[in-house]
Amino acid sequence: MDDLRLALVLNAVCPEIGGVLVRGEKGTAKSTAVRALSGVLPPVAVVAGCRFSCDPARPDQECPDGPHPAAAPASQRPTRLCELPVGATEDRLLGSLDIERALTAGVVVFEPGLLAAAHRGVLYVDEVNLLHDHLVDLLLDAAALGVAHVERDAVSVRHAARFLLVGTMNPEEGELRPQLLDRFGLTVQVAAPREPALRAEVVRRRLAFDADPDAFAARYEDAERELSARIAAARAALPAVRLPDRELTRIAAVCAAFEVDGLRADLVTARASVAHAAWAGRAEVTEDDVRAAVALALPHRRRRDPFDAPGLEPDALDAALESARKELDALPNEDDEGQGDPSQDDPGQHQDQGDQGQDATRDPAQPAGPDGQTDLDSDPDPGGPGGGAPAAGADDEASPAADGRAGDQAAPAPRPATQPAVGVIAPAATFRARRLEVPGVGRGGPGRRSRAATPSGAVVGAQVPAGRLRDPHVIATLLAAAPHQLARGRGGPGLRLRPADLRQARREGREGNLVLFVVDASGSMAARARMGAVKAAVLSLLLDAYQRRDKIGLVTFRGEDASLALPPTSSVDVAATLLADLPSGGRTPLADGLLLAHRVLARERLRDPSRRPLLVVLTDGRHTAGPRPGPAAQLLARSGVAAVVIDCETGRVRLGLAGELAATLGATLLGLAELGASGTGPEAVGPGGRRGRPDPGGLDSAAAGAGLAATVRALRDAA
């Protein structure tokens, strides 16, 4: 919790750091700590009556409630803590226009949203990893720019939105997308204390608060007042704190050593170092300030793959700082002006290095990566994460971890940190998987897999609004009102509207699904290294599910029964770890695996009826234990679940049992080689059981035509 308090305080001193992401297991007082922050922040002065909390000393010139006169009355109020619920809508976040008054009375009235309420305060997002992606994009853009833009219905509104952004999340419920994770300035990992005495003290204080909240608050009033005064003093001293070039070079060297993407990490670390120095009462940034800032700014920026857990080992940080220290000590001139003087270098050195000058900053820090993070497996772009492209003519063998840059060299799948146990087959190379879709139009949560009616997306029609009009369809509204203009006595250029004329836009986007994997881990799958290819296929599909915001589950069967290795969850990295450690061998209880999948899907249908399932069965179709799989497959087919069977059979002699299973399930049949994204478009999953053929009743209506379907099959055969 010390790191959490420090991260919150640093952002309170310098909100430009970019906020705090608090990661931790359930019940670790994440929300309690964040809510307590508003009580120690200094009060703010605002223009009286301004809904956007303008500063009387520097009012926003474009404030919708302005312009404010120079002598506008001012007032003080406590710093606000605004909470953004997970189920919030876009107009609740940004604000909206009163559409009914605009259309009926011709009056443009803007209603501020949460971004306006949080201006010069704290915006708290609990379970930020469950927030819809388009809301997170809007939220982080406003946090980065300090301005909120509302562009809708031919009206443009702009207002200041500078706030301290704090998000909390439980990693077990899924991770944030990497580009969104990077937008948080600092991150902290919290866990419940293990010491009995400390746990008992926490419980004792909570019981005391529940018994008498006022008396409990009074006990810590002086300490909170002192903390608030120290934050205000650090804010006032912040502009005078000096960041020497030596420490800025140290920051750049450490960020390069950890091979973080882009320069946002350098900027955030620099700002956090200055804030830490101001908090400590120093007028100049030191190495201690840099170390404290790096420990908070880099852990979530080191991920090279979505399955990698964020973190920063102390030993790796010590090695990077030591390497940077040696590099700085080797400079011929240590004062600020002479560090980068190229005239003091060997004239031939730059000629030899050519375009590899950036590598000179990175190479000394290579020992800082003993945990394998210098491997570039997750990025096929030679100029992507990892510190720049190699020079022309460089020997590819000098960098064997060059993540597939040498033609057919593919990126290895994520591997567990420990050596695999006996009977565990390592995954083969992963690949980019094709999109498998569920037929029809659903109403699940926003995602990127199957078509669905969503609040955001393309306008596909109009409907009568069920409640207040939020997203008007202007053309449909005008068409509904036009036939009644004479009866309503229209005599001028204006249009006479009634509430019954208003129409809501009907939008269609994409949803996330529940992808349930049923994996055959029997002895027949272990033959011919087949299990390695199966694991690679599942890992590739898991990565695809992560990118499309699906929930996933994992059922395995081997020996005498089946087991639910992972209940449906949004945490695909947990599934990847379980899959990498999955043993194989024994008999094949295929029917048990299908029956367990049916029970899991039935239970999830009760929990979340709007999330449509997609069943993915990876097997060679053999069954050597338990009942025959036919009745279980028919039971799944009658439930209407969309399914795809991945035929894992290899070799010259094939029995075709997976095809029979697909026909009974009413599923699409694909081979392992057909899972790759071959450019033939999405694969609609549905009945038919024919290899690689989209379902005619599926989502992709363009692929339903016989001519186009034949073209798709011909292209696939040619590939």
XYZ file of C-alpha atoms in Angstrom:
719
model
C 0.000 0.000 0.000
C 2.982 2.327 0.336
C 3.432 2.345 -3.434
C -0.269 3.108 -3.890
C -0.130 6.065 -1.522
C 3.002 7.387 -3.235
C 1.491 7.056 -6.723
C -1.674 8.882 -5.691
C 0.300 11.646 -3.989
C 2.601 12.153 -6.987
C -0.404 12.546 -9.273
C -1.985 14.939 -6.799
C 1.208 17.029 -6.910
C 1.485 16.836 -10.728
C -1.730 15.742 -12.513
C 0.148 15.877 -15.846
C 1.695 12.516 -14.921
C -1.430 10.928 -16.337
C -3.177 9.117 -13.518
C -2.817 5.846 -11.653
C -3.907 2.325 -12.519
C -4.340 0.199 -9.383
C -4.149 -3.539 -9.985
C -4.942 -6.025 -7.269
C -6.985 -8.921 -6.056
C -10.446 -8.432 -4.621
C -10.805 -7.098 -1.084
C -7.531 -5.140 -0.958
C -9.085 -1.721 -0.208
C -8.309 -0.286 -3.638
C -11.526 1.717 -3.759
C -11.189 2.809 -0.145
C -7.735 4.263 -0.741
C -8.842 6.123 -3.866
C -11.941 7.598 -2.221
C -9.856 8.768 0.706
C -7.676 10.814 -1.657
C -10.315 13.485 -2.222
C -10.359 14.237 1.496
C -6.702 15.301 1.571
C -6.628 17.286 -1.654
C -6.652 21.075 -1.149
C -9.939 22.903 -1.887
C -10.329 24.610 -5.255
C -11.518 28.103 -6.110
C -14.192 28.229 -8.843
C -16.194 30.884 -10.626
C -19.535 31.096 -8.874
C -22.309 29.503 -10.913
C -20.000 27.959 -13.529
C -20.983 24.364 -14.250
C -17.470 23.670 -15.550
C -15.516 24.740 -12.437
C -13.496 27.475 -14.135
C -10.549 28.880 -12.191
C -11.238 32.558 -11.322
C -7.555 33.378 -11.862
C -7.459 31.746 -15.334
C -10.988 31.178 -16.641
C -11.429 29.067 -19.747
C -11.968 31.400 -22.684
C -14.075 28.741 -24.463
C -16.152 27.733 -21.450
C -19.765 27.061 -22.542
C -20.937 29.098 -19.522
C -18.537 31.959 -20.359
C -16.997 34.239 -21.134
C -16.519 35.098 -17.481
C -15.818 38.741 -16.574
C -12.541 39.623 -14.903
C -14.312 40.478 -11.646
C -16.565 37.411 -11.613
C -17.525 36.311 -8.090
C -15.580 33.287 -6.836
C -16.167 30.605 -4.256
C -14.305 27.660 -2.781
C -15.446 24.077 -2.728
C -13.866 20.749 -1.773
C -12.164 18.742 -4.474
C -14.707 16.477 -6.120
C -14.427 12.746 -6.574
C -16.569 11.695 -9.543
C -17.125 7.998 -10.193
C -17.659 6.638 -13.698
C -19.829 3.496 -13.563
C -18.951 0.552 -15.781
C -22.341 0.726 -17.485
C -22.163 4.454 -18.284
C -23.029 5.736 -21.749
C -21.064 8.071 -23.989
C -23.371 11.008 -23.407
C -23.143 10.518 -19.639
C -19.368 10.786 -19.879
C -19.028 13.640 -22.363
C -22.345 15.392 -21.882
C -25.186 15.705 -24.328
C -27.617 18.062 -25.948
C -31.254 18.212 -24.927
C -32.428 16.853 -28.273
C -36.136 17.188 -27.572
C -35.848 20.915 -26.738
C -33.544 21.450 -29.712
C -36.015 19.921 -32.181
C -39.261 21.191 -30.663
C -38.296 24.604 -29.243
C -35.185 25.341 -31.306
C -33.125 25.883 -28.142
C -29.607 24.480 -27.906
C -28.995 23.396 -24.321
C -25.829 21.456 -23.438
C -25.954 19.219 -20.395
C -22.452 18.640 -18.952
C -21.247 15.110 -18.301
C -18.902 13.531 -15.822
C -15.814 15.006 -17.485
C -17.074 18.500 -16.700
C -17.949 17.534 -13.129
C -14.476 16.040 -12.602
C -12.605 19.104 -13.910
C -9.950 20.104 -11.337
C -10.881 17.052 -9.284
C -10.602 13.256 -9.332
C -12.276 10.945 -11.841
C -12.429 7.405 -10.478
C -13.210 4.376 -12.667
C -13.741 1.194 -10.689
C -13.178 -2.012 -12.697
C -11.734 0.010 -15.573
C -10.875 -3.200 -17.424
C -14.604 -3.895 -17.758
C -15.389 -0.436 -19.147
C -16.425 -0.391 -22.793
C -13.524 0.310 -25.108
C -15.005 3.382 -26.788
C -15.582 4.983 -23.364
C -12.003 4.264 -22.337
C -10.755 5.868 -25.556
C -12.766 9.036 -24.903
C -11.753 9.105 -21.269
C -8.031 8.760 -21.870
C -8.042 11.236 -24.758
C -9.610 13.845 -22.507
C -7.132 13.027 -19.746
C -4.188 13.433 -22.129
C -5.402 16.657 -23.783
C -7.074 18.287 -20.796
C -9.999 19.153 -23.070
C -13.304 17.424 -23.770
C -14.862 17.771 -27.224
C -18.516 17.018 -27.918
C -19.206 16.777 -31.634
C -22.731 15.637 -32.390
C -25.916 16.806 -34.077
C -24.151 19.672 -35.891
C -23.194 21.307 -32.578
C -19.629 21.560 -31.289
C -18.882 22.104 -27.602
C -15.462 22.304 -26.015
C -14.589 22.673 -22.351
C -11.600 22.110 -20.104
C -11.317 18.664 -18.485
C -8.189 18.415 -16.364
C -8.540 15.838 -13.646
C -6.663 13.184 -11.734
C -7.565 9.875 -13.385
C -7.553 6.804 -11.178
C -8.633 3.338 -12.295
C -8.813 0.109 -10.328
C -9.039 -3.409 -11.685
C -8.827 -7.061 -10.743
C -6.522 -8.828 -13.258
C -8.514 -12.043 -12.840
C -11.370 -10.387 -14.741
C -9.233 -9.535 -17.766
C -6.545 -7.088 -18.824
C -6.715 -3.703 -20.472
C -5.665 -3.441 -24.093
C -1.940 -2.557 -24.322
C -2.507 0.828 -25.964
C -4.963 1.769 -23.212
C -2.744 0.417 -20.491
C 0.066 2.646 -21.725
C -2.086 5.767 -21.349
C -2.099 5.461 -17.560
C 0.893 7.309 -16.182
C 1.672 5.063 -13.209
C 0.608 1.609 -12.134
C 0.621 -0.083 -8.752
C 0.134 -3.718 -7.796
C -1.547 -4.134 -4.400
C -2.135 -7.249 -2.339
C -3.565 -7.986 1.074
C -0.961 -8.134 3.868
C 0.073 -11.597 5.050
C 1.230 -10.591 8.548
C -1.465 -11.534 11.098
C -0.808 -8.457 13.242
C -1.234 -6.085 10.304
C -4.380 -7.844 9.101
C -5.807 -7.666 12.604
C -5.107 -3.912 12.747
C -6.930 -3.386 9.455
C -9.967 -5.265 10.740
C -9.801 -3.386 14.046
C -9.888 -0.020 12.297
C -12.729 -1.050 10.013
C -14.804 -2.178 12.977
C -14.065 1.104 14.727
C -15.194 3.052 11.664
C -18.420 1.050 11.400
C -19.176 1.640 15.085
C -18.679 5.446 14.998
C -17.630 6.993 11.645
C -17.471 10.564 13.013
C -15.242 9.676 15.944
C -12.986 7.605 13.700
C -12.602 10.487 11.234
C -11.847 12.907 14.075
C -8.914 10.734 15.211
C -7.130 11.243 11.886
C -8.251 14.794 11.135
C -4.923 16.371 12.104
C -2.924 13.868 10.049
C -5.117 14.501 6.999
C -4.787 18.264 7.411
C -1.000 17.923 7.571
C -0.948 15.720 4.464
C -3.153 18.187 2.593
C -0.821 21.068 3.473
C 2.202 19.073 2.299
C 0.538 18.332 -1.054
C -0.266 22.024 -1.500
C 3.343 22.966 -0.671
C 4.711 20.408 -3.153
C 2.394 21.791 -5.850
C 3.660 25.299 -5.221
C 7.311 24.156 -5.319
C 6.907 21.996 -8.432
C 7.681 24.692 -11.069
C 11.009 25.499 -9.384
C 12.291 21.899 -9.278
C 15.168 21.393 -11.722
C 15.685 18.262 -13.829
C 19.418 18.088 -14.724
C 20.437 16.715 -18.090
C 22.336 13.957 -16.319
C 19.150 12.632 -14.698
C 17.197 13.050 -17.924
C 19.831 10.939 -19.674
C 19.538 8.380 -16.881
C 15.778 8.208 -17.436
C 16.231 7.724 -21.174
C 18.865 5.018 -20.644
C 16.658 3.037 -18.244
C 13.632 3.251 -20.531
C 15.771 2.108 -23.455
C 17.148 -0.743 -21.353
C 13.645 -2.074 -20.730
C 12.754 -1.591 -24.402
C 9.469 0.179 -23.746
C 7.453 1.355 -26.724
C 7.467 5.004 -27.729
C 8.520 7.965 -25.603
C 5.536 8.259 -23.284
C 7.400 6.269 -20.641
C 10.286 8.759 -20.707
C 7.927 11.723 -20.352
C 5.931 10.157 -17.538
C 9.073 9.111 -15.677
C 10.525 12.610 -15.989
C 7.362 14.227 -14.636
C 7.075 11.701 -11.828
C 10.738 12.257 -10.891
C 10.176 16.014 -10.639
C 7.011 15.474 -8.578
C 8.869 13.090 -6.271
C 11.614 15.640 -5.729
C 9.027 18.324 -4.916
C 7.275 15.945 -2.525
C 10.588 15.220 -0.793
C 11.373 18.942 -0.553
C 14.324 18.886 -2.955
C 15.039 21.605 -5.498
C 16.726 19.200 -7.936
C 15.963 15.694 -9.153
C 18.351 12.973 -7.937
C 18.883 9.317 -8.791
C 16.622 8.328 -5.885
C 13.778 10.280 -7.462
C 14.383 8.576 -10.800
C 14.364 5.142 -9.204
C 11.062 5.798 -7.414
C 9.506 7.085 -10.651
C 10.767 4.185 -12.782
C 9.332 1.635 -10.338
C 5.871 3.136 -10.869
C 5.988 4.199 -14.527
C 7.492 1.160 -16.300
C 5.929 -2.081 -14.966
C 2.874 -1.940 -17.234
C 4.909 -0.792 -20.251
C 7.225 -3.814 -20.385
C 4.646 -6.245 -21.776
C 5.756 -7.697 -25.080
C 2.700 -9.937 -25.400
C -0.891 -9.789 -24.062
C -0.186 -12.954 -22.096
C 2.729 -11.360 -20.243
C 1.992 -10.152 -16.726
C 3.054 -6.578 -15.954
C 5.879 -6.270 -13.483
C 9.324 -4.927 -12.800
C 11.775 -7.104 -10.916
C 13.981 -5.199 -8.442
C 17.078 -6.994 -9.712
C 16.348 -5.938 -13.294
C 15.797 -2.349 -12.154
C 19.072 -2.380 -10.208
C 20.933 -3.731 -13.235
C 19.430 -1.089 -15.542
C 20.280 1.723 -13.132
C 23.805 0.390 -12.670
C 24.297 0.186 -16.424
C 23.008 3.741 -16.827
C 25.309 4.906 -14.021
C 28.353 3.400 -15.732
C 27.365 4.992 -19.012
C 26.988 8.404 -17.368
C 30.275 8.070 -15.510
C 32.031 7.298 -18.792
C 30.981 10.615 -20.286
C 33.955 12.985 -20.702
C 32.059 15.978 -19.323
C 29.520 15.629 -16.547
C 28.089 19.142 -16.431
C 24.779 19.745 -18.118
C 26.083 21.574 -21.167
C 28.895 19.216 -22.181
C 27.283 15.774 -21.974
C 26.129 15.588 -25.551
C 29.000 17.425 -27.300
C 29.785 15.320 -30.375
C 33.127 17.080 -30.880
C 34.577 15.152 -27.922
C 33.859 11.769 -29.514
C 36.041 9.780 -31.872
C 35.438 11.182 -35.386
C 35.334 7.718 -36.856
C 32.919 6.363 -34.320
C 29.789 7.917 -35.862
C 30.854 6.791 -39.312
C 31.118 3.185 -38.138
C 27.829 3.220 -36.271
C 25.816 4.682 -39.132
C 22.102 4.356 -38.424
C 22.721 2.200 -35.361
C 23.286 5.177 -33.083
C 20.166 4.371 -31.116
C 21.425 0.881 -30.343
C 24.349 2.378 -28.448
C 21.902 3.541 -25.829
C 20.245 0.166 -25.579
C 23.136 -2.290 -25.679
C 24.730 -1.384 -22.337
C 21.432 -2.200 -20.629
C 20.991 -5.657 -22.172
C 22.104 -7.407 -18.964
C 19.020 -5.830 -17.368
C 16.792 -8.411 -19.025
C 17.606 -11.797 -17.441
C 13.889 -12.594 -17.330
C 13.726 -12.840 -21.101
C 12.010 -9.537 -21.749
C 14.581 -8.605 -24.381
C 12.951 -11.248 -26.590
C 10.918 -9.590 -29.328
C 8.664 -12.541 -30.021
C 5.367 -10.683 -29.962
C 6.086 -8.060 -32.600
C 6.785 -9.010 -36.236
C 7.642 -5.410 -37.133
C 11.427 -4.889 -37.265
C 10.914 -1.294 -36.227
C 8.433 -2.150 -33.463
C 8.903 -2.790 -29.755
C 12.405 -3.676 -28.853
C 14.444 -0.653 -29.782
C 14.685 -0.138 -33.542
C 15.461 -2.101 -36.666
C 18.863 -3.691 -37.272
C 21.253 -2.043 -39.692
C 21.226 -3.104 -43.306
C 23.302 -6.204 -43.878
C 23.321 -7.198 -40.205
C 23.636 -10.905 -39.550
C 20.235 -12.327 -38.662
C 21.867 -15.106 -36.680
C 23.222 -12.510 -34.274
C 19.699 -11.947 -32.957
C 17.932 -15.333 -32.814
C 14.988 -13.758 -30.938
C 14.154 -11.481 -33.865
C 10.464 -12.456 -33.641
C 9.987 -13.890 -37.070
C 11.781 -11.222 -39.097
C 13.667 -13.805 -41.154
C 10.879 -14.941 -43.427
C 9.512 -18.224 -42.133
C 10.881 -17.814 -38.613
C 7.681 -17.590 -36.544
C 7.226 -16.212 -33.067
C 7.271 -18.885 -30.368
C 4.221 -19.136 -28.159
C 4.277 -17.750 -24.612
C 6.093 -20.127 -22.311
C 5.782 -20.593 -18.564
C 8.651 -19.444 -16.428
C 9.313 -22.970 -15.123
C 10.383 -26.043 -17.028
C 7.445 -28.130 -18.298
C 6.527 -31.191 -16.283
C 6.738 -34.726 -17.558
C 4.037 -35.337 -20.158
C 3.718 -31.643 -21.015
C 4.343 -30.830 -24.673
C 5.511 -27.330 -25.476
C 3.389 -25.276 -27.881
C 4.561 -24.758 -31.432
C 4.709 -21.367 -33.158
C 1.618 -19.182 -32.888
C -0.002 -17.401 -35.808
C -2.662 -14.795 -36.604
C -6.005 -16.581 -36.479
C -8.984 -15.945 -38.713
C -12.124 -14.471 -37.205
C -14.839 -17.007 -36.415
C -18.305 -15.480 -36.157
C -21.602 -16.445 -34.578
C -24.592 -16.343 -36.997
C -27.319 -13.751 -36.574
C -27.388 -10.364 -34.870
C -26.917 -10.405 -31.115
C -27.256 -7.896 -28.307
C -24.188 -8.678 -26.246
C -21.553 -6.345 -24.879
C -19.403 -4.336 -27.309
C -16.594 -6.324 -28.885
C -15.102 -7.181 -32.251
C -16.335 -10.626 -33.222
C -19.997 -10.995 -34.240
C -22.616 -8.569 -35.479
C -24.843 -7.043 -32.827
C -27.211 -4.188 -32.125
C -25.079 -1.818 -30.026
C -25.278 1.819 -28.829
C -22.345 2.675 -31.092
C -21.638 1.641 -34.650
C -23.064 2.168 -38.104
C -26.630 3.467 -38.440
C -28.749 0.764 -40.066
C -32.253 2.099 -39.436
C -34.557 4.000 -37.095
C -36.962 3.148 -34.301
C -39.303 4.809 -31.844
C -37.300 5.641 -28.701
C -38.119 3.564 -25.655
C -37.315 6.429 -23.264
C -35.557 9.733 -23.587
C -34.197 10.452 -27.055
C -30.400 10.106 -27.010
C -29.356 9.423 -30.589
C -31.843 11.021 -33.015
C -32.330 9.858 -36.565
C -33.042 13.233 -38.175
C -34.253 11.976 -41.565
C -36.668 9.467 -40.004
C -37.943 12.179 -37.641
C -38.596 14.564 -40.517
C -40.334 11.841 -42.536
C -42.574 11.024 -39.575
C -43.534 14.677 -39.078
C -43.899 15.767 -42.723
C -47.378 14.295 -43.453
C -48.911 16.171 -40.494
C -47.695 19.726 -41.187
C -50.938 20.987 -42.778
C -53.069 19.472 -40.034
C -50.888 21.163 -37.433
C -51.375 24.558 -39.070
C -47.878 25.117 -40.365
C -47.733 28.498 -42.069
C -44.061 29.475 -42.000
C -40.648 27.988 -42.682
C -40.450 26.180 -39.333
C -41.292 22.511 -38.927
C -43.885 21.596 -36.334
C -42.821 18.514 -34.420
C -44.541 16.420 -31.779
C -42.857 14.017 -29.362
C -44.427 11.138 -31.267
C -42.456 12.152 -34.384
C -39.059 11.620 -32.792
C -37.076 8.629 -34.012
C -34.027 6.979 -32.504
C -31.143 5.766 -34.660
C -30.728 2.006 -34.726
C -27.061 1.121 -34.830
C -25.213 -2.072 -35.527
C -21.693 -2.865 -34.406
C -19.963 -5.947 -33.111
C -20.174 -7.846 -29.860
C -17.895 -10.005 -27.777
C -18.831 -13.653 -27.388
C -18.188 -16.481 -24.978
C -15.633 -18.722 -26.691
C -15.514 -22.123 -25.000
C -12.570 -24.301 -26.029
C -12.930 -28.077 -25.717
C -9.435 -29.535 -26.087
C -8.591 -33.199 -26.587
C -5.498 -33.934 -24.467
C -5.505 -37.721 -24.861
C -2.675 -39.978 -25.932
C -3.663 -39.896 -29.604
C -3.126 -36.125 -29.584
C 0.348 -36.544 -28.102
C 1.473 -38.674 -31.045
C 3.537 -37.083 -33.839
C 3.984 -33.923 -31.757
C 0.354 -33.160 -32.595
C -0.316 -31.619 -29.175
C 2.254 -28.893 -29.802
C 0.380 -27.799 -32.913
C -2.950 -27.959 -31.049
C -1.625 -25.771 -28.238
C -0.309 -23.296 -30.769
C -3.735 -23.181 -32.414
C -5.507 -22.579 -29.101
C -2.979 -19.925 -28.084
C -3.516 -18.181 -31.411
C -7.281 -18.294 -30.921
C -6.860 -17.030 -27.361
C -4.906 -14.048 -28.612
C -7.650 -13.424 -31.165
C -10.270 -13.637 -28.382
C -8.265 -11.157 -26.312
C -8.202 -8.673 -29.175
C -11.935 -9.104 -29.818
C -12.893 -8.659 -26.130
C -14.403 -12.122 -25.687
C -14.888 -14.161 -22.568
C -13.210 -17.543 -22.786
C -13.421 -20.901 -21.051
C -11.363 -24.083 -21.315
C -12.582 -27.691 -21.081
C -10.083 -30.526 -21.432
C -10.646 -34.262 -21.599
C -8.200 -37.131 -21.201
C -7.963 -40.377 -19.250
C -11.389 -41.299 -17.893
C -13.209 -37.950 -17.685
C -13.300 -34.267 -18.603
C -12.517 -31.237 -16.442
C -13.256 -27.527 -16.534
C -9.690 -26.201 -16.549
C -10.856 -22.581 -16.631
C -14.401 -21.330 -15.958
C -15.556 -18.603 -18.358
C -13.552 -15.458 -17.693
C -12.093 -12.415 -19.440
C -8.566 -13.240 -18.304
C -7.060 -14.939 -21.341
C -3.554 -14.831 -19.886
C -4.658 -17.300 -17.194
C -5.941 -19.613 -19.919
C -2.642 -19.318 -21.786
C -0.686 -20.319 -18.685
C -2.970 -23.292 -18.003
C -2.730 -24.421 -21.609
C 1.064 -24.250 -21.677
C 1.167 -26.520 -18.598
C -1.529 -28.899 -19.861
C -0.335 -32.537 -19.811
C -1.400 -35.030 -22.445
C -1.791 -38.796 -22.600
C -4.287 -41.505 -21.717
C -7.602 -42.491 -23.234
C -10.111 -40.247 -25.032
C -13.457 -39.577 -23.252
C -14.844 -37.365 -26.034
C -18.466 -37.651 -24.898
C -17.575 -36.471 -21.389
C -15.911 -33.391 -22.831
C -18.976 -32.525 -24.918
C -21.369 -33.102 -22.013
C -19.306 -30.896 -19.725
C -19.281 -28.182 -22.401
C -23.082 -28.393 -22.600
C -23.404 -27.929 -18.827
C -20.998 -24.984 -18.818
C -22.828 -23.235 -21.659
C -26.230 -23.823 -20.032
C -24.991 -22.308 -16.780
C -23.471 -19.304 -18.531
C -26.665 -18.758 -20.524
C -28.479 -18.210 -17.222
C -25.793 -15.848 -15.919
C -25.462 -13.718 -19.048
C -28.277 -14.370 -21.549
C -27.156 -11.622 -23.933
C -23.654 -13.045 -24.521
C -23.827 -15.598 -27.302
C -21.519 -18.632 -27.111
C -19.109 -20.056 -29.656
C -17.973 -23.645 -29.123
C -14.531 -24.582 -30.494
C -13.695 -28.300 -30.310
C -10.124 -29.364 -31.069
C -9.910 -33.120 -31.552
C -9.117 -35.864 -34.029
C -12.595 -37.325 -33.406
C -11.433 -40.553 -31.735
C -13.206 -41.807 -28.600
C -11.718 -44.644 -26.565
C -13.360 -44.134 -23.156
C -16.906 -43.550 -21.970
C -20.064 -43.542 -24.091
C -20.215 -42.751 -27.768
C -20.080 -39.009 -28.525
C -23.099 -39.002 -30.874
C -25.843 -38.343 -28.274
C -23.771 -35.632 -26.555
C -23.148 -33.927 -29.893
C -26.860 -34.078 -30.722
C -27.667 -32.503 -27.355
C -25.375 -29.576 -28.146
C -26.837 -29.255 -31.640
C -30.391 -29.065 -30.244
C -29.324 -26.244 -27.912
C -28.509 -24.138 -30.989
C -24.945 -23.308 -30.009
C -22.701 -22.143 -32.849
C -19.757 -24.504 -33.099
C -16.612 -25.209 -35.075
C -14.602 -28.432 -35.031
C -10.855 -28.194 -35.598
C -9.705 -31.461 -37.153
C -6.355 -32.298 -35.525
C -5.816 -35.508 -37.452
C -2.507 -35.634 -39.306
C -0.694 -38.155 -41.470
C -1.468 -39.819 -44.756
C -4.147 -42.172 -43.435
C -7.116 -40.264 -42.018
C -10.277 -41.726 -40.516
C -12.412 -38.595 -40.902
C -13.952 -38.939 -37.442
C -13.763 -35.200 -36.787
C -15.886 -34.610 -39.898
C -18.556 -36.978 -38.558
C -18.523 -35.116 -35.243
C -18.900 -31.780 -37.032
C -21.854 -33.089 -39.039
C -23.599 -34.273 -35.858
C -22.926 -30.972 -34.096
C -24.059 -28.983 -37.119
C -20.675 -27.252 -36.949
C -18.158 -25.932 -39.408
C -15.144 -28.189 -39.929
C -11.687 -26.662 -40.287
C -8.217 -28.145 -40.321
C -5.379 -26.802 -38.233
C -3.830 -25.292 -41.362
C -7.063 -23.413 -42.118
C -7.116 -21.449 -38.861
C -4.639 -18.865 -40.126
C -5.902 -15.520 -41.417
C -5.604 -16.205 -45.158
C -7.371 -13.060 -46.289
C -10.611 -14.829 -47.276
C -12.656 -12.930 -44.709
C -14.403 -14.063 -41.540
C -15.562 -17.631 -41.103
C -19.254 -17.833 -40.228
C -19.745 -20.717 -37.821
C -22.896 -22.702 -38.298
C -24.501 -25.903 -39.463
C -23.359 -27.963 -42.355
C -20.190 -29.623 -41.155
C -18.408 -28.868 -44.430
C -14.784 -27.905 -44.296
C -14.147 -24.182 -44.562
C -17.588 -23.233 -45.923
C -19.332 -20.251 -44.279
C -22.864 -20.792 -43.019
C -25.373 -19.403 -45.588
C -27.514 -18.145 -42.721
C -24.630 -16.598 -40.865
C -23.639 -13.059 -40.291
C -21.562 -12.451 -43.373
C -24.438 -12.011 -45.799
C -22.077 -11.158 -48.670
C -20.558 -14.619 -48.359
C -23.982 -16.237 -48.508
C -24.228 -15.951 -52.292
C -23.317 -19.100 -54.124
C -21.016 -17.343 -56.580
C -19.021 -15.558 -53.898
C -18.901 -18.686 -51.760
C -17.441 -20.600 -54.684
C -14.876 -17.850 -55.212
C -13.914 -17.979 -51.552
C -13.466 -21.744 -51.681
C -11.395 -21.464 -54.850
C -9.137 -18.875 -53.262
C -8.735 -21.035 -50.189
C -7.861 -24.073 -52.278
C -5.326 -22.039 -54.260
C -3.720 -20.807 -51.042
